[in-house]
Short mmCIF file of C-alpha atoms in Angstrom, two decimals:
data_model
loop_
_atom_site.label_atom_id
_atom_site.label_comp_id
_atom_site.label_asym_id
_atom_site.label_seq_id
_atom_site.Cartn_x
_atom_site.Cartn_y
_atom_site.Cartn_z
CA MET A 1 100.41 129.47 77.98
CA PHE A 2 99.90 129.89 73.99
CA PRO A 3 101.60 127.71 71.30
CA ASN A 4 103.88 130.02 70.34
CA LYS A 5 104.64 131.29 74.32
CA LYS A 6 105.73 127.13 74.47
CA VAL A 7 108.10 127.25 71.46
CA GLN A 8 109.04 130.21 73.15
CA LYS A 9 110.31 128.88 76.94
CA LEU A 10 112.05 125.63 74.79
CA VAL A 11 114.18 128.12 73.50
CA GLY A 12 118.29 126.95 75.29
CA SER A 13 117.02 123.11 75.23
CA LYS A 14 116.58 120.60 72.83
CA VAL A 15 113.41 119.37 71.43
CA GLN A 16 112.64 117.08 68.79
CA VAL A 17 111.32 118.70 65.77
CA GLU A 18 109.11 116.16 62.73
CA MET A 19 108.73 117.71 59.43
CA LYS A 20 105.96 116.73 56.59
CA GLY A 21 108.40 116.21 53.86
CA ASN A 22 111.07 114.20 55.92
CA GLN A 23 110.26 110.77 57.60
CA HIS A 24 112.58 111.40 60.01
CA ILE A 25 112.97 113.33 63.26
CA LEU A 26 115.35 116.48 63.16
CA GLU A 27 116.91 116.45 67.17
CA GLY A 28 118.52 119.53 68.38
CA THR A 29 118.64 122.39 70.52
CA LEU A 30 116.36 125.51 69.83
CA GLU A 31 118.97 128.14 68.97
CA SER A 32 115.58 130.33 68.23
CA ALA A 33 111.77 130.59 67.09
CA ASP A 34 110.14 133.27 64.81
CA ASP A 35 106.28 134.11 65.32
CA TYR A 36 105.51 132.12 62.62
CA LEU A 37 107.41 129.21 64.16
CA ASN A 38 110.53 129.35 61.65
CA LEU A 39 113.27 127.60 63.95
CA HIS A 40 117.15 127.72 63.90
CA LEU A 41 118.13 124.29 65.80
CA VAL A 42 121.72 123.73 65.94
CA ASP A 43 123.99 121.04 66.82
CA THR A 44 121.41 119.35 65.15
CA VAL A 45 120.89 114.98 64.49
CA GLU A 46 118.18 113.18 62.35
CA ILE A 47 116.92 110.66 63.82
CA ALA A 48 115.57 107.27 62.51
CA ASP A 49 114.03 104.73 64.70
CA GLY A 50 116.04 105.73 67.74
CA GLN A 51 119.19 105.77 66.18
CA ARG A 52 121.53 108.77 65.15
CA LEU A 53 121.43 109.45 61.40
CA ARG A 54 122.96 112.27 60.19
CA SER A 55 124.62 115.24 61.54
CA LEU A 56 123.05 118.61 60.42
CA GLY A 57 124.61 121.06 62.24
CA SER A 58 123.57 124.24 61.82
CA VAL A 59 119.77 123.87 60.21
CA VAL A 60 116.58 126.27 59.24
CA LEU A 61 112.90 124.99 59.66
CA ARG A 62 110.26 126.42 57.73
CA GLY A 63 107.76 126.99 59.97
CA ASN A 64 104.48 126.08 58.03
CA ASN A 65 106.31 122.21 57.17
CA ILE A 66 107.02 121.66 61.32
CA ILE A 67 104.46 118.91 62.70
CA LEU A 68 105.40 119.01 66.25
CA ILE A 69 107.54 120.44 68.38
CA VAL A 70 107.95 118.15 71.13
CA PRO A 71 110.52 119.14 74.01
CA VAL A 72 113.01 116.28 74.91
CA GLU A 73 113.78 115.04 78.59
CA ASN A 74 117.27 115.36 79.88
CA MET B 1 120.00 134.29 65.29
CA PHE B 2 116.05 134.46 64.27
CA PRO B 3 115.62 131.95 61.68
CA ASN B 4 114.98 134.51 58.83
CA LYS B 5 118.32 136.11 59.94
CA LYS B 6 120.37 133.23 60.23
CA VAL B 7 119.32 132.72 56.04
CA GLN B 8 120.36 136.25 55.27
CA LYS B 9 123.58 135.91 57.00
CA LEU B 10 123.98 132.47 54.11
CA VAL B 11 123.71 135.01 51.61
CA GLY B 12 126.58 134.46 49.76
CA SER B 13 127.88 130.87 50.54
CA LYS B 14 126.42 127.37 49.96
CA VAL B 15 123.36 126.06 51.04
CA GLN B 16 121.55 122.73 50.86
CA VAL B 17 117.76 122.67 50.33
CA GLU B 18 115.39 120.40 51.91
CA MET B 19 111.67 120.60 49.40
CA LYS B 20 108.22 119.37 50.02
CA GLY B 21 107.39 117.91 46.69
CA ASN B 22 110.77 116.83 45.70
CA GLN B 23 112.80 113.69 46.68
CA HIS B 24 116.70 115.47 45.95
CA ILE B 25 118.12 117.56 47.77
CA LEU B 26 119.23 121.12 45.88
CA GLU B 27 122.25 122.82 46.60
CA GLY B 28 123.75 126.05 44.94
CA THR B 29 124.88 129.78 45.99
CA LEU B 30 122.17 131.64 47.49
CA GLU B 31 122.30 134.87 45.15
CA SER B 32 118.94 135.98 47.73
CA ALA B 33 116.10 135.42 50.25
CA ASP B 34 113.07 137.44 50.99
CA ASP B 35 110.85 136.91 54.17
CA TYR B 36 108.88 134.38 53.07
CA LEU B 37 111.92 132.57 52.88
CA ASN B 38 111.72 132.77 49.15
CA LEU B 39 115.27 131.61 48.12
CA HIS B 40 117.36 132.47 44.10
CA LEU B 41 119.93 130.15 44.22
CA VAL B 42 122.79 129.54 41.63
CA ASP B 43 124.74 127.17 40.60
CA THR B 44 122.13 124.53 41.49
CA VAL B 45 122.78 121.67 41.33
CA GLU B 46 120.15 118.52 42.26
CA ILE B 47 121.55 115.59 44.58
CA ALA B 48 120.69 111.93 45.20
CA ASP B 49 122.74 109.97 47.51
CA GLY B 50 125.71 112.80 47.61
CA GLN B 51 125.88 112.32 43.79
CA ARG B 52 125.00 115.43 41.46
CA LEU B 53 121.86 114.21 39.58
CA ARG B 54 121.34 117.41 37.17
CA SER B 55 122.40 120.81 37.23
CA LEU B 56 119.80 123.56 37.17
CA GLY B 57 121.89 127.00 37.79
CA SER B 58 119.61 129.44 38.61
CA VAL B 59 116.75 128.45 40.30
CA VAL B 60 114.06 130.37 42.42
CA LEU B 61 112.75 127.79 45.43
CA ARG B 62 109.01 129.02 46.85
CA GLY B 63 109.83 129.42 50.73
CA ASN B 64 106.77 127.58 51.98
CA ASN B 65 107.66 124.65 50.05
CA ILE B 66 110.71 123.88 52.07
CA ILE B 67 111.20 121.92 55.13
CA LEU B 68 115.02 122.52 55.81
CA ILE B 69 118.31 124.73 55.43
CA VAL B 70 121.54 123.70 55.79
CA PRO B 71 125.02 126.12 55.03
CA VAL B 72 127.65 123.45 53.16
CA GLU B 73 130.35 123.69 55.15
CA ASN B 74 133.98 124.19 53.65
CA MET C 1 118.46 140.06 42.59
CA PHE C 2 115.37 139.31 45.28
CA PRO C 3 114.08 135.78 44.46
CA ASN C 4 110.44 138.12 43.25
CA LYS C 5 112.33 140.25 41.00
CA LYS C 6 114.44 137.11 39.93
CA VAL C 7 110.97 135.66 38.36
CA GLN C 8 109.48 139.03 37.40
CA LYS C 9 113.25 138.96 34.90
CA LEU C 10 111.97 135.41 33.79
CA VAL C 11 108.63 137.21 31.72
CA GLY C 12 108.22 136.67 28.26
CA SER C 13 110.98 133.82 28.85
CA LYS C 14 110.38 130.39 28.40
CA VAL C 15 110.39 128.56 32.42
CA GLN C 16 110.45 125.03 33.65
CA VAL C 17 107.86 124.58 36.88
CA GLU C 18 108.09 121.95 38.83
CA MET C 19 104.64 121.33 40.79
CA LYS C 20 103.62 119.83 44.22
CA GLY C 21 101.33 117.38 43.25
CA ASN C 22 102.10 116.90 40.03
CA GLN C 23 104.31 114.49 38.82
CA HIS C 24 105.42 115.67 35.75
CA ILE C 25 107.11 119.23 34.74
CA LEU C 26 105.45 122.33 32.62
CA GLU C 27 106.99 123.96 30.51
CA GLY C 28 105.81 126.78 29.01
CA THR C 29 106.33 131.42 28.19
CA LEU C 30 105.96 133.11 31.62
CA GLU C 31 102.80 135.35 30.66
CA SER C 32 102.48 136.77 34.21
CA ALA C 33 103.47 136.31 37.90
CA ASP C 34 102.14 138.16 41.25
CA ASP C 35 103.37 138.50 44.28
CA TYR C 36 103.07 135.04 45.33
CA LEU C 37 104.33 133.75 42.70
CA ASN C 38 100.90 132.16 41.00
CA LEU C 39 101.78 132.13 37.55
CA HIS C 40 100.42 133.17 33.94
CA LEU C 41 102.11 130.28 31.73
CA VAL C 42 101.42 130.72 27.95
CA ASP C 43 102.02 127.82 25.07
CA THR C 44 102.28 125.25 27.56
CA VAL C 45 102.99 121.51 27.48
CA GLU C 46 103.19 119.13 30.41
CA ILE C 47 107.12 116.99 30.10
CA ALA C 48 107.73 113.43 31.88
CA ASP C 49 111.66 112.26 31.33
CA GLY C 50 112.42 114.64 28.07
CA GLN C 51 109.32 113.93 26.76
CA ARG C 52 106.48 116.25 25.54
CA LEU C 53 103.57 114.14 27.57
CA ARG C 54 100.49 116.76 26.42
CA SER C 55 99.78 119.99 25.24
CA LEU C 56 98.06 121.91 28.13
CA GLY C 57 98.15 126.16 26.17
CA SER C 58 97.25 128.54 28.38
CA VAL C 59 97.38 127.95 32.59
CA VAL C 60 97.66 129.39 35.90
CA LEU C 61 99.51 127.95 38.53
CA ARG C 62 99.04 128.58 41.67
CA GLY C 63 101.61 130.26 44.11
CA ASN C 64 102.22 128.71 46.89
CA ASN C 65 102.66 124.65 45.06
CA ILE C 66 105.10 125.28 43.05
CA ILE C 67 108.16 123.64 43.86
CA LEU C 68 111.09 125.42 41.92
CA ILE C 69 110.93 127.86 39.24
CA VAL C 70 113.87 127.45 36.19
CA PRO C 71 114.38 129.74 33.30
CA VAL C 72 114.85 127.45 29.72
CA GLU C 73 118.18 128.41 28.17
CA ASN C 74 118.22 128.81 24.13
CA MET D 1 79.19 128.64 66.60
CA PHE D 2 82.79 129.21 65.37
CA PRO D 3 84.90 126.86 64.73
CA ASN D 4 87.69 129.13 66.12
CA LYS D 5 85.47 129.67 69.58
CA LYS D 6 84.86 125.38 69.55
CA VAL D 7 88.19 124.99 69.58
CA GLN D 8 88.73 127.78 72.53
CA LYS D 9 85.47 126.29 74.37
CA LEU D 10 87.80 122.47 74.12
CA VAL D 11 90.71 124.10 76.15
CA GLY D 12 90.97 122.46 79.19
CA SER D 13 89.51 118.27 77.87
CA LYS D 14 90.99 116.33 75.78
CA VAL D 15 90.92 115.52 72.10
CA GLN D 16 91.79 113.90 68.76
CA VAL D 17 93.79 115.88 66.44
CA GLU D 18 94.69 113.92 63.20
CA MET D 19 97.08 115.71 61.57
CA LYS D 20 98.70 116.04 57.58
CA GLY D 21 102.06 114.09 57.48
CA ASN D 22 101.98 112.32 60.05
CA GLN D 23 99.93 108.52 59.54
CA HIS D 24 98.69 108.30 63.61
CA ILE D 25 96.63 110.10 65.93
CA LEU D 26 97.52 112.38 68.96
CA GLU D 27 95.01 112.58 71.85
CA GLY D 28 96.19 115.17 74.53
CA THR D 29 94.40 118.03 76.57
CA LEU D 30 94.16 120.96 75.35
CA GLU D 31 96.20 123.52 76.85
CA SER D 32 95.61 126.58 74.56
CA ALA D 33 94.95 127.13 70.93
CA ASP D 34 95.97 130.60 69.13
CA ASP D 35 93.77 131.60 66.58
CA TYR D 36 95.66 129.85 63.31
CA LEU D 37 94.87 126.71 65.30
CA ASN D 38 98.10 125.91 66.91
CA LEU D 39 97.53 124.45 69.78
CA HIS D 40 99.70 122.91 72.37
CA LEU D 41 98.25 119.48 74.07
CA VAL D 42 99.24 117.90 77.58
CA ASP D 43 99.96 114.44 78.50
CA THR D 44 99.69 113.85 74.32
CA VAL D 45 99.91 109.94 73.12
CA GLU D 46 100.00 108.74 70.06
CA ILE D 47 97.64 106.08 68.97
CA ALA D 48 97.18 103.75 65.71
CA ASP D 49 93.83 101.33 65.19
CA GLY D 50 92.99 102.35 68.87
CA GLN D 51 96.07 101.08 70.34
CA ARG D 52 98.56 103.61 72.46
CA LEU D 53 101.75 104.05 70.75
CA ARG D 54 104.07 106.20 72.03
CA SER D 55 103.43 109.01 75.73
CA LEU D 56 105.35 112.06 73.85
CA GLY D 57 103.82 114.45 76.81
CA SER D 58 103.63 118.16 76.03
CA VAL D 59 103.90 118.72 72.26
CA VAL D 60 102.95 121.53 70.17
CA LEU D 61 100.76 121.07 66.83
CA ARG D 62 101.94 123.23 63.84
CA GLY D 63 97.70 124.78 63.27
CA ASN D 64 97.87 124.86 59.58
CA ASN D 65 98.78 120.83 59.70
CA ILE D 66 95.75 120.14 61.42
CA ILE D 67 93.25 118.32 59.20
CA LEU D 68 90.39 117.54 61.71
CA ILE D 69 90.15 117.89 65.77
CA VAL D 70 87.71 115.85 67.77
CA PRO D 71 86.32 115.97 71.51
CA VAL D 72 86.76 112.67 73.63
CA GLU D 73 83.78 112.33 74.70
CA ASN D 74 84.22 111.05 78.41
CA MET E 1 97.44 139.55 31.95
CA PHE E 2 98.34 139.05 35.56
CA PRO E 3 97.22 135.10 36.83
CA ASN E 4 94.66 136.14 39.05
CA LYS E 5 92.80 138.36 36.14
CA LYS E 6 92.92 135.63 33.60
CA VAL E 7 90.61 133.15 36.20
CA GLN E 8 88.78 136.56 36.76
CA LYS E 9 88.30 136.47 33.03
CA LEU E 10 87.43 132.48 33.10
CA VAL E 11 84.08 132.99 35.20
CA GLY E 12 81.18 132.02 33.02
CA SER E 13 83.71 129.33 31.08
CA LYS E 14 84.56 125.98 31.59
CA VAL E 15 87.74 125.07 33.15
CA GLN E 16 89.72 122.17 34.17
CA VAL E 17 90.98 121.98 37.54
CA GLU E 18 94.24 119.81 38.93
CA MET E 19 93.97 119.83 42.87
CA LYS E 20 96.41 118.24 45.86
CA GLY E 21 95.29 116.05 47.34
CA ASN E 22 92.96 114.41 44.93
CA GLN E 23 93.69 112.60 42.08
CA HIS E 24 91.00 113.39 39.27
CA ILE E 25 90.69 116.18 37.38
CA LEU E 26 87.58 118.38 37.51
CA GLU E 27 85.72 120.03 35.24
CA GLY E 28 83.06 122.17 35.31
CA THR E 29 82.06 125.62 35.05
CA LEU E 30 83.32 128.94 36.86
CA GLU E 31 80.76 130.54 38.74
CA SER E 32 82.84 132.65 40.61
CA ALA E 33 86.50 133.10 41.85
CA ASP E 34 88.77 135.21 44.97
CA ASP E 35 91.53 136.65 45.83
CA TYR E 36 92.53 133.06 46.87
CA LEU E 37 91.69 131.62 44.09
CA ASN E 38 89.07 129.97 45.76
CA LEU E 39 86.70 128.29 43.44
CA HIS E 40 83.30 127.92 42.63
CA LEU E 41 82.23 125.40 40.22
CA VAL E 42 79.12 124.27 38.52
CA ASP E 43 77.76 121.75 36.51
CA THR E 44 81.28 119.80 37.91
CA VAL E 45 82.05 116.60 37.24
CA GLU E 46 85.56 114.87 38.33
CA ILE E 47 87.43 113.27 35.02
CA ALA E 48 90.13 110.58 34.97
CA ASP E 49 91.50 109.54 31.83
CA GLY E 50 89.37 111.20 30.02
CA GLN E 51 85.97 109.64 31.64
CA ARG E 52 83.80 111.05 33.46
CA LEU E 53 83.65 109.32 37.15
CA ARG E 54 81.40 111.11 39.23
CA SER E 55 79.10 113.87 38.35
CA LEU E 56 79.22 116.34 41.23
CA GLY E 57 77.18 119.58 40.82
CA SER E 58 78.11 122.87 42.91
CA VAL E 59 81.72 122.57 44.51
CA VAL E 60 84.00 125.01 46.22
CA LEU E 61 87.23 124.55 45.95
CA ARG E 62 90.02 125.83 48.49
CA GLY E 63 92.54 128.19 46.18
CA ASN E 64 95.74 126.95 48.12
CA ASN E 65 94.98 123.34 46.84
CA ILE E 66 94.37 123.70 43.56
CA ILE E 67 97.48 122.96 41.69
CA LEU E 68 96.91 124.32 38.13
CA ILE E 69 93.56 125.78 36.42
CA VAL E 70 93.01 125.45 32.56
CA PRO E 71 90.52 126.90 30.25
CA VAL E 72 88.68 124.15 28.35
CA GLU E 73 88.35 125.15 24.41
CA ASN E 74 85.73 124.97 22.99
CA MET F 1 77.98 133.80 43.82
CA PHE F 2 81.53 134.30 45.62
CA PRO F 3 82.82 131.07 46.87
CA ASN F 4 83.00 132.35 50.57
CA LYS F 5 79.27 132.86 49.63
CA LYS F 6 78.40 130.04 49.02
CA VAL F 7 79.97 128.00 51.72
CA GLN F 8 78.29 130.82 54.17
CA LYS F 9 74.65 129.32 52.10
CA LEU F 10 75.40 125.56 53.32
CA VAL F 11 75.43 126.85 57.08
CA GLY F 12 72.32 124.18 58.41
CA SER F 13 72.93 121.69 55.65
CA LYS F 14 74.04 118.04 55.31
CA VAL F 15 77.87 119.09 53.14
CA GLN F 16 80.18 116.26 52.18
CA VAL F 17 84.17 117.56 52.34
CA GLU F 18 86.92 116.11 50.85
CA MET F 19 90.57 116.51 53.22
CA LYS F 20 93.85 116.50 52.11
CA GLY F 21 95.13 113.59 54.14
CA ASN F 22 92.67 112.91 55.32
CA GLN F 23 91.48 109.13 52.75
CA HIS F 24 87.91 109.64 53.15
CA ILE F 25 85.23 111.73 52.82
CA LEU F 26 83.43 113.36 55.88
CA GLU F 27 79.63 114.19 55.67
CA GLY F 28 78.00 115.81 58.57
CA THR F 29 75.94 119.43 58.86
CA LEU F 30 77.50 122.58 57.97
CA GLU F 31 77.69 124.43 61.91
CA SER F 32 79.66 127.24 60.79
CA ALA F 33 82.41 128.20 58.36
CA ASP F 34 84.72 131.20 58.62
CA ASP F 35 86.80 133.09 56.04
CA TYR F 36 89.57 130.57 55.90
CA LEU F 37 87.06 128.27 55.46
CA ASN F 38 87.81 126.64 58.82
CA LEU F 39 84.48 124.21 58.91
CA HIS F 40 82.38 123.45 62.10
CA LEU F 41 80.94 119.75 61.33
CA VAL F 42 77.65 118.24 63.52
CA ASP F 43 76.34 114.50 63.68
CA THR F 44 80.04 113.85 61.29
CA VAL F 45 80.59 110.67 59.52
CA GLU F 46 83.70 109.17 58.01
CA ILE F 47 82.27 107.60 54.53
CA ALA F 48 84.19 105.73 52.18
CA ASP F 49 83.06 103.84 49.31
CA GLY F 50 79.65 104.69 49.89
CA GLN F 51 79.61 103.60 53.30
CA ARG F 52 79.81 105.43 56.86
CA LEU F 53 83.07 104.12 58.49
CA ARG F 54 82.74 105.94 61.53
CA SER F 55 80.79 108.17 63.48
CA LEU F 56 82.62 111.71 64.61
CA GLY F 57 79.96 113.99 65.94
CA SER F 58 81.20 117.27 66.52
CA VAL F 59 84.69 118.30 64.56
CA VAL F 60 86.31 121.41 63.30
CA LEU F 61 88.28 120.98 59.87
CA ARG F 62 91.26 123.32 58.93
CA GLY F 63 90.05 124.74 56.06
CA ASN F 64 93.60 124.79 54.47
CA ASN F 65 93.62 121.14 54.50
CA ILE F 66 89.58 120.95 53.18
CA ILE F 67 89.99 120.11 48.99
CA LEU F 68 86.28 120.89 48.23
CA ILE F 69 83.30 120.79 50.05
CA VAL F 70 79.97 119.51 48.13
CA PRO F 71 76.30 120.03 49.22
CA VAL F 72 74.51 116.88 49.91
CA GLU F 73 71.39 116.53 47.68
CA ASN F 74 68.64 116.05 49.67
#
């Protein structure tokens, strides 16, 4: 499955996203993703060392600053 | 809602923006946004640790250096 | 006003520009700007902590490395 | 062989990928790659100093944040 | 003059270039520049604190990693 | 000679490449380069302070993370 398709398949489920300028991991439900991998997450929390750090709610992430996207296993 | 649509819907309301090369968060009223997520904010302030740091007024932000955009709840 | 239009309107006036790989702020008169927000500044000075650091004269800035552009109030 | 072709030829085999904002190396089986070098890896592990650090499973990597891709010799 | 035009006008003369991942300044004669501001410099030297550090000769610089380009006054 | 042409002319010869997220220099034989300056190097070694650090063999480098490319004189 192509990278973009893989991301589209994750819409509706929980993902963790590592961003370039951000030391922490963002975890939220993937609401939508476009071709540039810009992401819209809802119920987003910032996580550091396995701890919830901050609740961010609805967040838009700029695709080119995404390092990696990992699905969260249930 | 797609990431870009989500951002367009925020025009006219307060947002916080985390930038790549900038340690602080920018908070302002979103005046406009284009397809690259270049943003024009007005009444912008720089925030660090919940404190107003500097008042910047009208600011143009380069989209590719945006990490994330969060709506500010009223 | 769209971000690019806002920048075009600043041509001829003083702006401060924060760059990604550069700790200091650049201040100069905006001579021109293109669609990528590449900027041509003249009479440019590098500023750190409110102090003039270095005079650079005519400078071309690569748009994708711009964090933010702020008009300088007179 | 062109860089993109070289990467396509690695589909199905193990690769190590060095990312920009990530101190560690990612090693996994290359499931797919697109023209921007966005990668989909499976059975991915994070490696630091030759040690397995974390198992990430299925991961999507944003192409523009890839520094380099090296095939893992068997 | 537009930023790209300004750079084209500098072909044949000495420029200093500040790069993103490079602590030092590169100084050389601008041999050519394309629309992405990729630059080909010849007789290039790396400079730190006003001192010649290393002679690099013919160098190709990737445009998107350029912070700024300054003409060197004679 | 335009920057891209200059790089094409280096195909088959040894080059040193400085990458953005990588403290070391990569030296290898340039197998191919595309328009984005994505590079395919073979017989690649990582160099730090003039010392061979690690042998990487065949490597694909993402163009947008290249700082500079220098031909290695024989």
